Coordinates of C-alpha atoms in Angstrom, one line a residue:
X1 CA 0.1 -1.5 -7.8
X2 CA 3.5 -3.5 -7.6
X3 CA 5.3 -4.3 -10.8
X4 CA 7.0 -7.7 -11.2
X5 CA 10.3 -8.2 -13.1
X6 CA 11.3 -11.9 -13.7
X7 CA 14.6 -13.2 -14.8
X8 CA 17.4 -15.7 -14.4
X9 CA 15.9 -18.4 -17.3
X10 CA 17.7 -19.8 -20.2
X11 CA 18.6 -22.5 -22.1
X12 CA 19.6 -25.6 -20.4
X13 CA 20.0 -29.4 -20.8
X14 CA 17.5 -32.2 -19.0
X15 CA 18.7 -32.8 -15.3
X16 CA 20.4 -28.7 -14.9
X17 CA 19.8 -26.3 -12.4
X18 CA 18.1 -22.7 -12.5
X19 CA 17.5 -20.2 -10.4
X20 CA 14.5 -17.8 -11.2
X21 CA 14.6 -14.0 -9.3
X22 CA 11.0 -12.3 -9.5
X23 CA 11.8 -8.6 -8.6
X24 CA 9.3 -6.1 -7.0
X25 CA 8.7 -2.3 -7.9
X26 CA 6.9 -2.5 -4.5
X27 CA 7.0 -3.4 -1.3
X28 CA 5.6 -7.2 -1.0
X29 CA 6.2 -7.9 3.0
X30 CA 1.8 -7.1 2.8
X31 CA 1.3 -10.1 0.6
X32 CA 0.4 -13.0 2.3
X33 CA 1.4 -15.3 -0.2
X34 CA 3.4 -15.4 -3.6
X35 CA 3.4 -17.3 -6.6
X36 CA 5.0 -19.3 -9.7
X37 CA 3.5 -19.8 -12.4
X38 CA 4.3 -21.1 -16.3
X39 CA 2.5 -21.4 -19.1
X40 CA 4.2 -23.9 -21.9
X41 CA 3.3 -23.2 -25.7
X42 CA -0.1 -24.0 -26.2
X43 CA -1.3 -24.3 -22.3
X44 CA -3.0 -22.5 -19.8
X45 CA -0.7 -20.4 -17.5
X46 CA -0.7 -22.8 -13.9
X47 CA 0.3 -21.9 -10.5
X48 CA 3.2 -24.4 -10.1
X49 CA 4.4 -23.0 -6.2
X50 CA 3.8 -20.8 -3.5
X51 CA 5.3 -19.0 0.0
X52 CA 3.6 -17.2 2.4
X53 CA 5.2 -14.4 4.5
X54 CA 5.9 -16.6 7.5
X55 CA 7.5 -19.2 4.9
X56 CA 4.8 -22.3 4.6
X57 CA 5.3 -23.4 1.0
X58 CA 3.4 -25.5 -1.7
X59 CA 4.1 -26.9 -4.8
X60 CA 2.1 -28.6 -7.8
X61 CA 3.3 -32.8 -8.0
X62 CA 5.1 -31.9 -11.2
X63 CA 7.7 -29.8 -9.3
X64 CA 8.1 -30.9 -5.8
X65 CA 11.1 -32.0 -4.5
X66 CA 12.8 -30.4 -7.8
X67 CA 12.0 -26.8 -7.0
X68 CA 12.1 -24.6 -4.0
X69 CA 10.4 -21.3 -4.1
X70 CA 11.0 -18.7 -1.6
X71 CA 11.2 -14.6 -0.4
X72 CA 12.8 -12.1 0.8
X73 CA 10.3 -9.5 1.9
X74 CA 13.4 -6.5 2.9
X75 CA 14.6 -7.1 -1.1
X76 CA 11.0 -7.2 -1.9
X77 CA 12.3 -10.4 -4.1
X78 CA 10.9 -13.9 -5.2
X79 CA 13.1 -16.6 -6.0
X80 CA 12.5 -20.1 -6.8
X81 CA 15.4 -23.2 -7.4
X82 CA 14.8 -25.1 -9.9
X83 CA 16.7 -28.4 -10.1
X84 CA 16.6 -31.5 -12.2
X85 CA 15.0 -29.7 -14.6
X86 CA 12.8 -32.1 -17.5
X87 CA 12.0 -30.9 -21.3
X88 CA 8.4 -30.7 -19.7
X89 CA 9.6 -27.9 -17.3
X90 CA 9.7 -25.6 -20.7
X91 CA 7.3 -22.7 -20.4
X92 CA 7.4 -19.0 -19.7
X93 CA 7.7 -18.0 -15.8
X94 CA 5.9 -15.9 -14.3
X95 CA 5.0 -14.3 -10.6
X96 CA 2.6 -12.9 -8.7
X97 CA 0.5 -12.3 -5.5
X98 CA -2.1 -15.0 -4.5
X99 CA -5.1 -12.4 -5.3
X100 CA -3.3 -11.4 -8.6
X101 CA -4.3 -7.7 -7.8
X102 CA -1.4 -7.1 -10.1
X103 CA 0.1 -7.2 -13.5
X104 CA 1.4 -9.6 -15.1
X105 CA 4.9 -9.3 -16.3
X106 CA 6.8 -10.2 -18.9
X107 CA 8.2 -13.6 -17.4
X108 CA 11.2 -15.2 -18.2
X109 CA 11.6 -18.6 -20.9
X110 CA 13.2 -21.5 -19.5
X111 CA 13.8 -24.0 -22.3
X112 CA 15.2 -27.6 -21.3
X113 CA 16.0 -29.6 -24.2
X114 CA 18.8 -32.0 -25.3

């Protein structure tokens, strides 16, 4: 089972710019397709963007054109851009693998406020 490590969030002000890094205890070049998610205080956790291996991509309406997700399968990494970032964008991020046949991790809070 692969082990996911997300970071790179923080504190910023509506209209900055993140960049989220989703490391991997594993090897995820196997994985057809991987995930973002977030869950905001009080909300289900949603699946805001994907990438498959061969680098098609998808993204929820609330994110796209704002955020670009994508991988690195030798650095068995998962990163996703997040730009023009709104107060709504605040949640904790999370990834994983389109089948979730793993864990989730700990995430990593992004908070956008003024």
């Amino acid at each position: 089972q692969v082990q996911f490590v997300e970071s790179g969030g923080g504190s910023v002000q509506p209209g900055g710019s993140l960049r989220l890094s989703c490391a991997a205890s594993g090897s995820i070049f196997g994985i057809y397709s991987m995930g973002w998610y977030r869950q905001a205080p009080g909300k289900q956790r949603e699946l805001i963007a994907t990438v498959t291996g061969g680098g098609n991509t998808d993204y929820d309406e609330s994110v796209k054109g704002r955020f670009t997700i994508s991988r690195d399968d030798a650095k068995n990494t998962v990163s996703m851009q997040m730009n023009r970032l709104k107060p709504e964008d605040t949640a904790v991020y999370y990834c994983m693998d389109w089948q979730r046949r793993n864990s989730w991790g700990q995430g990593t809070q992004v908070t956008v406020s003024s």
